[in-house]
Short mmCIF file of C-alpha atoms and ligand atoms in Angstrom, two decimals:
data_model
loop_
_atom_site.label_atom_id
_atom_site.label_comp_id
_atom_site.label_asym_id
_atom_site.label_seq_id
_atom_site.Cartn_x
_atom_site.Cartn_y
_atom_site.Cartn_z
CA MET A 1 258.19 116.36 136.24
CA LYS A 2 262.07 116.55 137.57
CA LYS A 3 262.31 117.92 141.26
CA GLU A 4 264.51 121.13 139.86
CA LEU A 5 261.98 122.13 137.53
CA SER A 6 259.13 122.03 140.00
CA PHE A 7 261.41 123.67 142.20
CA ALA A 8 261.92 126.47 139.68
CA LEU A 9 258.26 126.52 138.70
CA ASN A 10 257.11 127.14 142.30
CA TYR A 11 259.56 130.02 142.70
CA ALA A 12 257.70 132.08 139.44
CA LEU A 13 254.33 130.71 140.69
CA ASN A 14 254.75 132.05 144.08
CA LYS A 15 255.59 135.17 142.61
CA GLY A 16 252.23 135.13 141.11
CA PHE A 17 253.11 134.16 137.54
CA GLN A 18 251.51 131.90 134.92
CA ILE A 19 253.63 129.63 132.98
CA HIS A 20 252.68 128.40 129.35
CA PRO A 21 252.73 124.86 128.57
CA ASP A 22 254.87 125.63 125.68
CA ALA A 23 257.52 127.21 128.14
CA PHE A 24 257.30 123.83 130.20
CA LYS A 25 258.92 121.97 127.16
CA ILE A 26 261.72 124.22 126.80
CA LEU A 27 262.36 124.22 130.58
CA ASP A 28 262.14 120.49 130.70
CA GLU A 29 264.84 120.23 128.43
CA ILE A 30 267.46 122.52 130.50
CA THR A 31 269.65 119.84 132.45
CA ASP A 32 271.87 122.26 134.35
CA VAL A 33 270.08 123.03 137.44
CA LYS A 34 271.81 126.10 138.14
CA GLN A 35 271.21 127.54 134.80
CA LEU A 36 267.47 126.66 135.16
CA GLU A 37 267.19 128.66 138.65
CA LYS A 38 269.08 131.67 137.09
CA ILE A 39 266.87 131.63 133.94
CA ILE A 40 263.62 131.46 135.88
CA LYS A 41 264.69 134.31 138.50
CA GLU A 42 266.01 136.40 135.55
CA ILE A 43 262.87 136.26 133.55
CA VAL A 44 260.74 136.94 136.83
CA LYS A 45 262.63 140.04 137.55
CA GLU A 46 262.37 141.23 134.17
CA LYS A 47 258.76 140.39 133.51
CA THR A 48 257.79 141.98 136.89
CA ARG A 49 259.46 145.10 135.50
CA GLN A 50 257.29 145.16 132.40
CA LYS A 51 254.31 144.02 134.61
CA LYS A 52 253.48 141.24 132.46
CA PHE A 53 252.84 138.20 134.76
CA GLN A 54 253.19 135.12 132.24
CA ILE A 55 255.95 133.21 131.29
CA ASN A 56 255.73 131.96 127.71
CA GLN A 57 257.91 130.07 124.99
CA ASN A 58 258.78 133.54 123.53
CA ASP A 59 260.65 134.56 126.69
CA LEU A 60 262.54 131.40 127.13
CA GLU A 61 263.63 131.60 123.45
CA THR A 62 264.70 134.91 123.95
CA TYR A 63 266.51 134.52 126.93
CA LEU A 64 268.28 131.46 125.56
CA GLY A 65 269.31 133.37 122.77
CA ILE A 66 267.37 131.08 120.27
CA LYS A 67 265.59 134.12 119.32
CA ASP A 68 268.54 136.61 119.04
CA ASP A 69 268.10 138.19 115.61
CA PRO A 70 270.88 136.91 113.38
CA SER A 71 270.77 139.88 111.17
CA LEU A 72 271.66 141.91 113.85
CA LEU A 73 275.64 142.64 112.46
CA ASN A 74 278.43 142.95 115.05
CA GLU A 75 281.38 143.97 112.79
CA ILE A 76 284.50 145.24 114.30
CA LYS A 77 287.22 146.77 112.44
CA ILE A 78 290.54 147.94 114.12
CA LEU A 79 291.17 150.98 112.10
CA SER A 80 294.10 152.22 113.97
CA ASP A 81 295.97 150.82 117.23
CA PRO A 82 299.48 151.63 118.42
CA THR A 83 300.34 147.91 119.57
CA SER A 84 302.20 147.14 116.33
CA LYS A 85 303.47 150.32 115.50
CA VAL A 86 305.16 151.59 119.01
CA THR A 87 308.85 151.97 118.37
CA SER A 88 310.16 154.62 120.67
CA GLY A 89 313.16 156.44 119.10
CA GLU A 90 315.91 157.45 121.51
CA GLY A 91 316.44 160.61 123.60
CA VAL A 92 316.28 164.01 121.87
CA LYS A 93 316.45 162.66 118.28
CA GLY A 94 313.16 160.57 119.18
CA TYR A 95 311.40 163.75 120.53
CA ASN A 96 312.58 165.85 117.33
CA ALA A 97 310.97 163.15 115.13
CA LEU A 98 307.85 163.15 117.24
CA PHE A 99 307.36 167.15 117.05
CA SER A 100 308.22 167.05 113.43
CA SER A 101 305.73 164.17 112.55
CA ARG A 102 302.98 166.04 114.93
CA PHE A 103 303.88 169.29 112.98
CA ASN A 104 303.66 167.55 109.42
CA LYS A 105 300.28 165.70 110.14
CA LEU A 106 298.57 168.75 111.67
CA LYS A 107 299.82 171.03 108.54
CA ARG A 108 298.15 168.46 106.54
CA ILE A 109 295.00 168.63 108.33
CA VAL A 110 294.82 172.30 108.06
CA SER A 111 295.64 172.33 104.35
CA ASP A 112 292.12 172.01 103.29
CA ARG A 113 291.39 175.62 104.88
CA PRO A 114 291.45 178.57 102.39
CA GLU A 115 294.02 180.42 104.65
CA SER A 116 296.54 177.41 104.26
CA LYS A 117 297.29 179.12 100.75
CA MET A 118 298.67 182.11 102.72
CA ILE A 119 301.14 180.14 105.02
CA LYS A 120 304.52 181.07 104.89
CA ALA A 121 307.42 179.65 106.53
CA ILE A 122 308.42 181.21 110.03
CA SER A 123 312.02 181.95 108.70
CA VAL A 124 310.61 184.13 105.89
CA VAL A 125 308.12 185.99 107.79
CA LYS A 126 310.62 186.93 110.53
CA THR A 127 313.21 188.18 107.75
CA THR A 128 310.58 189.92 105.49
CA LYS A 129 309.07 193.22 105.97
CA LEU A 130 305.20 192.12 105.55
CA GLU A 131 302.88 194.56 103.36
CA ASN A 132 299.97 192.35 104.31
CA ASP A 133 298.70 189.82 106.98
CA VAL A 134 300.07 186.56 106.47
CA TYR A 135 299.48 182.97 107.94
CA VAL A 136 302.25 180.73 109.86
CA CYS A 137 301.72 177.54 111.66
CA GLY A 138 303.62 175.94 114.30
CA LEU A 139 303.69 174.34 117.68
CA LEU A 140 303.47 176.67 120.85
CA THR A 141 306.66 176.58 122.74
CA THR A 142 306.27 179.40 125.20
CA ARG A 143 303.21 181.61 126.14
CA ASN A 144 303.99 184.95 128.69
CA ALA A 145 301.19 187.13 129.77
CA GLU A 146 302.28 190.30 130.79
CA ARG A 147 300.53 193.55 132.20
CA ASN A 148 298.21 193.81 129.06
CA ILE A 149 299.96 191.75 126.25
CA THR A 150 300.30 188.11 125.73
CA LYS A 151 303.59 186.82 123.74
CA LEU A 152 303.77 183.63 122.21
CA VAL A 153 306.52 181.73 120.58
CA LEU A 154 305.65 179.46 117.50
CA GLU A 155 308.13 176.96 116.05
CA ASP A 156 308.15 175.15 112.65
CA PRO A 157 310.79 173.44 110.81
CA SER A 158 312.24 176.56 109.58
CA GLY A 159 312.64 178.35 113.05
CA SER A 160 310.82 180.55 115.76
CA PHE A 161 309.19 183.58 116.21
CA GLU A 162 307.94 185.59 118.96
CA GLY A 163 304.44 187.24 118.31
CA ILE A 164 302.80 189.63 120.40
CA ILE A 165 298.91 189.91 120.92
CA PHE A 166 297.00 193.13 122.12
CA ASP A 167 293.71 192.26 121.50
CA GLU A 168 291.95 191.44 124.71
CA GLU A 169 289.67 188.59 123.57
CA LEU A 170 292.59 186.67 121.35
CA GLN A 171 294.62 187.22 124.86
CA LYS A 172 291.88 184.99 126.28
CA THR A 173 291.86 182.74 123.44
CA ALA A 174 295.60 182.26 124.02
CA GLY A 175 295.37 181.47 127.52
CA THR A 176 293.40 178.28 126.69
CA LEU A 177 296.01 176.97 124.10
CA LEU A 178 298.37 174.16 125.54
CA ILE A 179 301.97 173.98 125.33
CA ASP A 180 303.17 172.04 122.41
CA GLN A 181 300.02 172.30 120.64
CA PHE A 182 299.66 173.14 116.92
CA VAL A 183 298.27 176.43 115.96
CA MET A 184 297.65 178.40 113.04
CA ALA A 185 298.28 182.46 113.51
CA ARG A 186 297.63 185.40 111.33
CA VAL A 187 300.45 187.96 111.70
CA ALA A 188 301.50 191.21 110.61
CA SER A 189 304.47 193.52 111.13
CA ALA A 190 304.02 195.53 114.26
CA LYS A 191 304.47 199.07 114.19
CA ASN A 192 307.69 199.60 115.81
CA SER A 193 309.45 196.14 114.74
CA GLY A 194 308.57 192.75 115.45
CA LEU A 195 305.54 190.76 114.85
CA MET A 196 301.95 191.03 115.76
CA ILE A 197 299.55 187.97 116.20
CA LYS A 198 296.05 189.08 114.81
CA ASP A 199 294.19 185.90 114.82
CA LEU A 200 294.59 182.03 116.17
CA ILE A 201 293.02 179.27 114.21
CA LEU A 202 292.95 175.76 115.52
CA PRO A 203 292.84 172.65 113.28
CA ASP A 204 289.53 171.75 114.90
CA ILE A 205 286.91 169.61 113.23
CA PRO A 206 284.97 170.54 109.79
CA ASP A 207 281.40 170.01 109.22
CA GLN A 208 281.00 166.33 108.32
CA LYS A 209 278.50 163.42 107.90
CA ILE A 210 278.31 161.09 110.73
CA ASN A 211 278.42 157.23 110.39
CA LYS A 212 275.52 155.13 111.61
CA SER A 213 275.05 151.59 111.59
CA GLU A 214 272.39 150.17 109.33
CA SER A 215 271.35 147.36 111.88
CA GLU A 216 269.75 148.56 114.98
CA VAL A 217 272.23 147.34 117.62
CA TYR A 218 273.46 148.92 121.01
CA ALA A 219 276.92 149.51 122.39
CA VAL A 220 278.19 149.56 126.01
CA PHE A 221 280.45 152.27 127.18
CA LEU A 222 282.61 151.45 130.12
CA SER A 223 286.03 152.42 131.86
CA ASP A 224 287.72 152.68 135.06
CA LEU A 225 286.49 149.05 136.39
CA HIS A 226 289.64 149.03 139.02
CA ILE A 227 288.84 145.25 139.43
CA GLY A 228 291.09 144.22 142.25
CA SER A 229 290.89 147.55 144.28
CA LYS A 230 288.89 147.50 147.48
CA TYR A 231 286.48 150.11 146.20
CA PHE A 232 285.70 148.18 142.84
CA MET A 233 281.81 147.95 142.71
CA GLU A 234 281.76 144.53 141.97
CA ASP A 235 278.14 143.59 142.94
CA GLU A 236 276.95 146.60 140.72
CA LEU A 237 279.12 145.57 137.82
CA ILE A 238 277.86 141.87 137.76
CA GLU A 239 274.17 143.12 138.11
CA PHE A 240 274.72 145.27 134.98
CA VAL A 241 276.60 142.40 132.98
CA THR A 242 273.85 140.00 134.12
CA TRP A 243 271.54 142.44 132.45
CA ILE A 244 273.14 142.00 129.17
CA SER A 245 272.13 138.69 128.91
CA SER A 246 268.71 139.09 130.33
CA PRO A 247 265.63 139.15 127.94
CA ASP A 248 265.07 143.21 127.99
CA PRO A 249 264.45 144.19 124.65
CA VAL A 250 267.65 146.62 124.71
CA ALA A 251 269.95 143.98 126.32
CA ARG A 252 269.18 141.45 123.36
CA LYS A 253 270.55 144.00 121.07
CA VAL A 254 273.73 144.66 122.93
CA ARG A 255 276.45 143.64 120.34
CA PHE A 256 279.47 145.65 121.69
CA VAL A 257 280.96 146.34 125.14
CA LEU A 258 284.10 148.83 124.88
CA ILE A 259 286.15 149.15 128.04
CA GLY A 260 288.42 152.19 127.73
CA GLY A 261 291.10 151.69 130.49
CA ASP A 262 291.75 150.71 133.94
CA ILE A 263 290.03 147.85 133.94
CA VAL A 264 292.37 146.72 136.62
CA ASP A 265 293.41 148.71 139.56
CA GLY A 266 297.28 147.61 139.11
CA VAL A 267 299.79 146.63 141.51
CA GLY A 268 302.44 149.47 142.59
CA ILE A 269 300.45 152.38 140.92
CA TYR A 270 300.80 154.39 143.87
CA PRO A 271 302.51 154.29 147.39
CA ASN A 272 300.94 151.69 149.56
CA GLN A 273 298.47 150.56 147.07
CA ASN A 274 298.74 146.94 148.38
CA LYS A 275 296.58 147.95 151.44
CA GLU A 276 293.61 149.08 149.16
CA LEU A 277 293.97 145.92 146.94
CA VAL A 278 291.75 142.71 147.55
CA CYS A 279 293.88 141.00 144.64
CA GLN A 280 297.35 141.50 145.01
CA THR A 281 298.66 140.41 141.70
CA ILE A 282 298.02 141.49 138.14
CA GLU A 283 297.31 138.05 137.22
CA GLU A 284 294.61 137.35 139.81
CA GLN A 285 292.95 140.87 138.77
CA LEU A 286 293.08 140.02 135.29
CA GLN A 287 291.54 136.72 135.99
CA LYS A 288 288.78 138.25 137.91
CA ALA A 289 288.17 140.79 134.98
CA GLU A 290 287.89 137.52 132.57
CA ASP A 291 285.48 135.67 135.01
CA LEU A 292 283.45 138.79 134.85
CA LEU A 293 283.51 139.47 131.16
CA ASP A 294 282.69 135.57 130.73
CA LYS A 295 279.11 136.53 131.72
CA ILE A 296 278.27 138.56 128.79
CA PRO A 297 276.67 136.45 125.95
CA LYS A 298 279.47 135.42 123.14
CA ASN A 299 277.67 137.18 120.28
CA VAL A 300 278.83 140.41 122.16
CA LYS A 301 282.20 141.66 120.92
CA ILE A 302 284.20 143.46 123.90
CA ILE A 303 287.01 145.52 123.21
CA ILE A 304 289.55 146.18 125.88
CA MET A 305 291.82 149.16 126.06
CA PRO A 306 294.71 149.80 128.75
CA GLY A 307 294.76 152.67 130.80
CA ASN A 308 297.22 154.20 133.49
CA HIS A 309 296.55 151.14 135.89
CA ASP A 310 296.75 148.48 133.56
CA PRO A 311 299.99 146.50 132.94
CA GLY A 312 302.36 147.18 130.04
CA ARG A 313 303.76 150.40 129.18
CA ARG A 314 303.00 153.66 130.86
CA ALA A 315 303.78 156.13 128.39
CA LEU A 316 301.45 157.06 125.55
CA PRO A 317 300.83 155.24 123.25
CA GLN A 318 300.29 152.25 125.10
CA PRO A 319 300.24 149.13 123.67
CA ALA A 320 297.38 146.44 124.47
CA ILE A 321 297.78 144.82 127.87
CA PRO A 322 300.68 142.28 127.25
CA GLN A 323 299.25 138.65 126.88
CA LYS A 324 301.44 137.33 129.26
CA TYR A 325 299.38 138.41 132.28
CA ASN A 326 296.31 136.78 130.99
CA SER A 327 296.57 134.79 127.68
CA GLY A 328 292.74 133.50 128.18
CA LEU A 329 291.52 137.27 127.37
CA TRP A 330 293.66 137.36 124.08
CA GLU A 331 292.51 134.01 123.19
CA ARG A 332 288.59 134.49 123.41
CA GLU A 333 287.02 134.71 119.97
CA ASN A 334 284.64 137.64 121.20
CA ILE A 335 287.45 139.73 122.73
CA GLU A 336 289.90 142.21 120.85
CA MET A 337 292.75 143.58 123.13
CA VAL A 338 293.72 146.99 121.51
CA GLY A 339 296.25 149.86 122.50
CA ASN A 340 295.80 153.47 123.84
CA PRO A 341 294.54 155.34 121.99
CA ALA A 342 292.55 153.03 119.34
CA LEU A 343 290.19 153.93 116.47
CA ILE A 344 287.56 151.24 116.07
CA SER A 345 284.73 150.71 113.58
CA LEU A 346 281.53 149.10 114.96
CA ASN A 347 279.26 148.42 112.13
CA GLY A 348 280.71 151.33 110.35
CA VAL A 349 280.51 153.89 113.22
CA LYS A 350 284.07 155.02 114.01
CA VAL A 351 284.71 155.11 117.75
CA LEU A 352 287.96 157.00 119.12
CA MET A 353 288.82 155.36 122.32
CA PHE A 354 291.29 157.32 124.63
CA HIS A 355 291.87 156.40 128.29
CA GLY A 356 292.27 160.46 129.12
CA GLN A 357 295.58 160.68 131.00
CA SER A 358 296.27 164.05 129.72
CA ILE A 359 293.08 165.58 131.13
CA ASP A 360 294.98 165.86 134.06
CA ASP A 361 297.41 168.26 132.59
CA ILE A 362 294.87 170.01 130.84
CA VAL A 363 292.61 171.00 133.63
CA LYS A 364 295.67 172.05 135.60
CA THR A 365 296.66 174.84 133.23
CA THR A 366 293.82 175.76 131.32
CA PRO A 367 291.37 178.41 132.73
CA GLY A 368 287.72 177.47 132.81
CA LEU A 369 288.00 173.81 132.53
CA SER A 370 287.70 171.25 135.29
CA TYR A 371 287.54 167.76 136.57
CA ASP A 372 283.68 168.25 136.70
CA ARG A 373 282.92 168.74 133.01
CA PRO A 374 285.41 166.16 131.30
CA THR A 375 283.73 166.66 127.73
CA ASP A 376 284.75 170.06 127.97
CA VAL A 377 288.36 168.98 127.86
CA MET A 378 287.15 166.42 125.25
CA LYS A 379 286.11 169.46 123.08
CA ASN A 380 289.55 171.26 123.58
CA LEU A 381 291.40 167.90 122.52
CA LEU A 382 289.26 167.64 119.34
CA ARG A 383 289.79 171.35 118.58
CA ALA A 384 293.62 170.87 119.00
CA ARG A 385 293.11 167.24 117.00
CA HIS A 386 295.63 165.75 119.55
CA LEU A 387 295.06 163.43 122.36
CA SER A 388 297.77 164.87 124.79
CA PRO A 389 299.44 168.19 123.55
CA VAL A 390 301.66 168.89 126.49
CA TYR A 391 304.92 167.34 126.65
CA GLY A 392 307.06 166.89 130.09
CA SER A 393 304.20 167.24 132.41
CA SER A 394 302.60 164.59 134.34
CA THR A 395 301.25 162.62 131.29
CA PRO A 396 304.29 160.37 130.28
CA ILE A 397 304.59 160.51 126.26
CA ALA A 398 307.10 158.08 124.66
CA PRO A 399 309.39 159.53 121.80
CA GLU A 400 307.85 157.58 118.79
CA VAL A 401 309.17 158.57 115.47
CA GLU A 402 305.47 158.94 114.56
CA ASP A 403 302.69 160.87 116.52
CA LEU A 404 300.25 158.39 117.21
CA LEU A 405 298.26 160.75 119.28
CA VAL A 406 296.99 163.31 116.65
CA ILE A 407 293.57 162.69 115.85
CA GLU A 408 293.75 162.39 111.97
CA ASP A 409 290.50 160.54 111.46
CA ILE A 410 287.36 162.01 112.67
CA PRO A 411 285.38 159.94 115.00
CA ASP A 412 281.79 159.64 115.13
CA ILE A 413 281.81 158.75 118.76
CA PHE A 414 284.66 159.74 121.14
CA HIS A 415 285.13 157.76 124.22
CA VAL A 416 287.03 158.66 127.02
CA GLY A 417 287.47 157.69 130.55
CA HIS A 418 289.88 158.25 133.62
CA VAL A 419 288.33 161.10 135.52
CA HIS A 420 285.77 158.71 137.01
CA LYS A 421 282.85 161.34 136.08
CA ALA A 422 280.34 159.83 133.46
CA GLN A 423 279.19 162.61 131.04
CA LEU A 424 277.47 162.96 127.69
CA ASP A 425 277.95 165.86 125.08
CA MET A 426 277.92 166.62 121.31
CA TYR A 427 280.49 168.26 119.42
CA LYS A 428 280.25 169.16 115.52
CA GLY A 429 278.03 165.79 115.57
CA ILE A 430 280.52 163.82 117.38
CA LEU A 431 278.93 161.95 120.33
CA LEU A 432 281.11 162.50 123.55
CA VAL A 433 281.19 159.77 126.03
CA ASN A 434 282.87 159.92 129.47
CA SER A 435 282.24 156.64 130.61
CA GLY A 436 282.69 157.32 134.46
CA SER A 437 283.72 154.58 136.76
CA TRP A 438 282.82 151.43 138.78
CA GLN A 439 285.04 152.36 141.44
CA LYS A 440 283.79 154.12 144.71
CA GLN A 441 285.33 157.29 145.69
CA THR A 442 288.82 156.36 147.05
CA PRO A 443 290.49 158.00 150.12
CA PHE A 444 292.96 159.85 147.65
CA GLN A 445 289.92 161.28 145.71
CA ALA A 446 288.20 162.05 148.82
CA SER A 447 291.45 163.97 149.99
CA VAL A 448 291.52 166.13 147.07
CA GLY A 449 287.67 166.82 146.83
CA MET A 450 287.14 164.77 143.71
CA VAL A 451 283.66 163.44 143.51
CA PRO A 452 283.07 160.40 141.04
CA ASN A 453 279.48 159.58 139.77
CA PRO A 454 280.39 155.49 139.43
CA GLY A 455 278.28 152.88 138.64
CA LEU A 456 276.42 154.36 135.66
CA ALA A 457 276.15 152.37 132.46
CA ILE A 458 276.06 154.09 129.28
CA ILE A 459 274.37 152.33 126.40
CA VAL A 460 274.15 153.69 122.62
CA ASN A 461 271.90 152.79 119.87
CA LEU A 462 274.13 152.66 116.88
CA LYS A 463 271.85 153.45 114.39
CA THR A 464 269.68 156.38 116.06
CA PHE A 465 272.80 157.36 118.30
CA GLN A 466 269.99 157.44 120.81
CA VAL A 467 271.61 157.06 124.41
CA PHE A 468 270.43 154.98 127.36
CA HIS A 469 271.83 155.15 130.88
CA GLU A 470 270.94 153.24 133.99
CA ASN A 471 272.24 153.90 137.46
CA TYR A 472 273.60 150.72 139.21
CA SER A 473 274.91 152.54 142.32
CA SER A 474 273.03 152.43 145.61
CA ASN A 475 273.12 156.43 145.41
CA SER A 476 269.81 157.49 143.72
CA ASN A 477 271.45 161.10 143.43
CA ASN A 478 273.99 159.95 141.01
CA VAL A 479 273.21 161.52 137.80
CA LEU A 480 274.61 161.59 134.43
CA GLN A 481 275.59 164.72 133.26
CA SER A 482 275.06 166.20 129.89
O1 LIG B 1 292.64 158.48 138.17
C1 LIG B 1 291.35 159.03 138.60
C2 LIG B 1 291.44 160.48 138.59
O2 LIG B 1 292.19 160.82 139.83
C3 LIG B 1 292.16 161.06 137.59
O3 LIG B 1 291.24 162.17 137.14
C4 LIG B 1 293.53 161.59 137.98
C5 LIG B 1 293.35 161.72 139.47
N1 LIG B 1 294.41 161.29 140.01
C6 LIG B 1 294.75 159.90 140.58
N2 LIG B 1 295.94 160.06 140.96
C7 LIG B 1 296.51 161.21 141.39
C8 LIG B 1 297.65 162.08 141.86
N3 LIG B 1 298.34 161.07 142.32
N4 LIG B 1 297.69 163.26 141.69
C9 LIG B 1 296.67 163.95 140.92
N5 LIG B 1 295.67 163.36 140.55
C10 LIG B 1 295.56 161.97 140.43
P1 LIG B 1 293.01 156.85 137.99
O4 LIG B 1 293.79 157.06 136.82
O5 LIG B 1 291.95 156.04 138.36
O6 LIG B 1 293.91 156.68 139.22
FE1 LIG B 2 290.60 155.27 136.42
ZN1 LIG B 3 293.18 156.32 134.81
#
């Protein structure tokens, strides 16, 4: 027997394991000493967890991927990706085109509603005495709450008008609207003059059927790794990535890993960032990312989308991380580089991936929303059918001729990150995943009282939509909110 083999076997025997002779034969054929050691250690760890103290042929075949079920599909289709579409019109003209595209796309979305037959242009509503209630739709340009009324200004391509809301409940609804978001309003002529808003309707998500994968495979949801930062939880992430190639029965069915932005910490993103970096260049950071992802088996498809820390354009929609910083990631067969946002089909399950930059603007201005419950913000985005409505606040938006941030297709899973708070929820049948982070609380986050729950791995069965999660951080109080 080879020296290395007897060493590896002793390791298992000392831990109280029996080794079946058939397992022996397979081990004897492994020539890479490092691999041999790693396999034995992994199997011992997994079987100890299962409290089964025999290593047999089946364990090794599973571990080595010989037993990986070839009937498990791992089909990816990129249904929508801004990378090749970003054009950026110039200045004011660009923004006019953007808002007109936003209006037209959302008007099409509400056209299925029964009220849409009663929609009138704003210019018409302003100049006619209304006998009955009518509907108008437009983008919200101004909101003013005064003593006991709220005034909204809505704009459509024909013009704009100011409507007054008297009803208290409706004023509350108006208070949650975001500037530049699309709304439909039921209006009537007010007693003296002017127009009164009697109802507000959002595009929202209709009842619909969710697509599921026929094959029982799992998808892993990650974001905000911040590789290169001092606070990146490298050991914890390596432990999780190693689990993906372990003999664990769930791990053996993982076929997709989705990374929703902030894969690296970047360079020059905030003042004096270099003091908090362990890798000082983008290239080094992305190389480290590539090395880490290399530990994932090649039958697992990996999707990488940029966030605000990653290189490339900052303004939304963001094209994929440019190839010039790391051609290795682009060249890998099992890696797809996509822009932000992107709509991806995983065995027919539609996943809308968005980093989540707009959450910052929304929690600042909307009563009842906070960083602690990012999935509530995600519900607001779905109701608005737009990923980043507010223009001119902290989230930069590029003057695209087409508004690529409108949620045209309804996803089955909505995957967001950015706020470093892992949370799960459901909305109208859509699974909402905020995938948290793999970065410990930074001094900046501590200074603003932001408490992340990093190191939580979220894994979804795409056939049943059952969700698993595992805490890899040393903080055992780290919980996944739902
Ligand atoms: O953002 C992580 C979270 O921290 C996200 O919710 C935004 C918030 N954040 C980060 N930097 C700032 C500044 N400078 N002001 C306010 N809020 C901030 P990340 O994208 O990982 O940096
Ligand atoms: Fe982040
Ligand atoms: Zn971010």
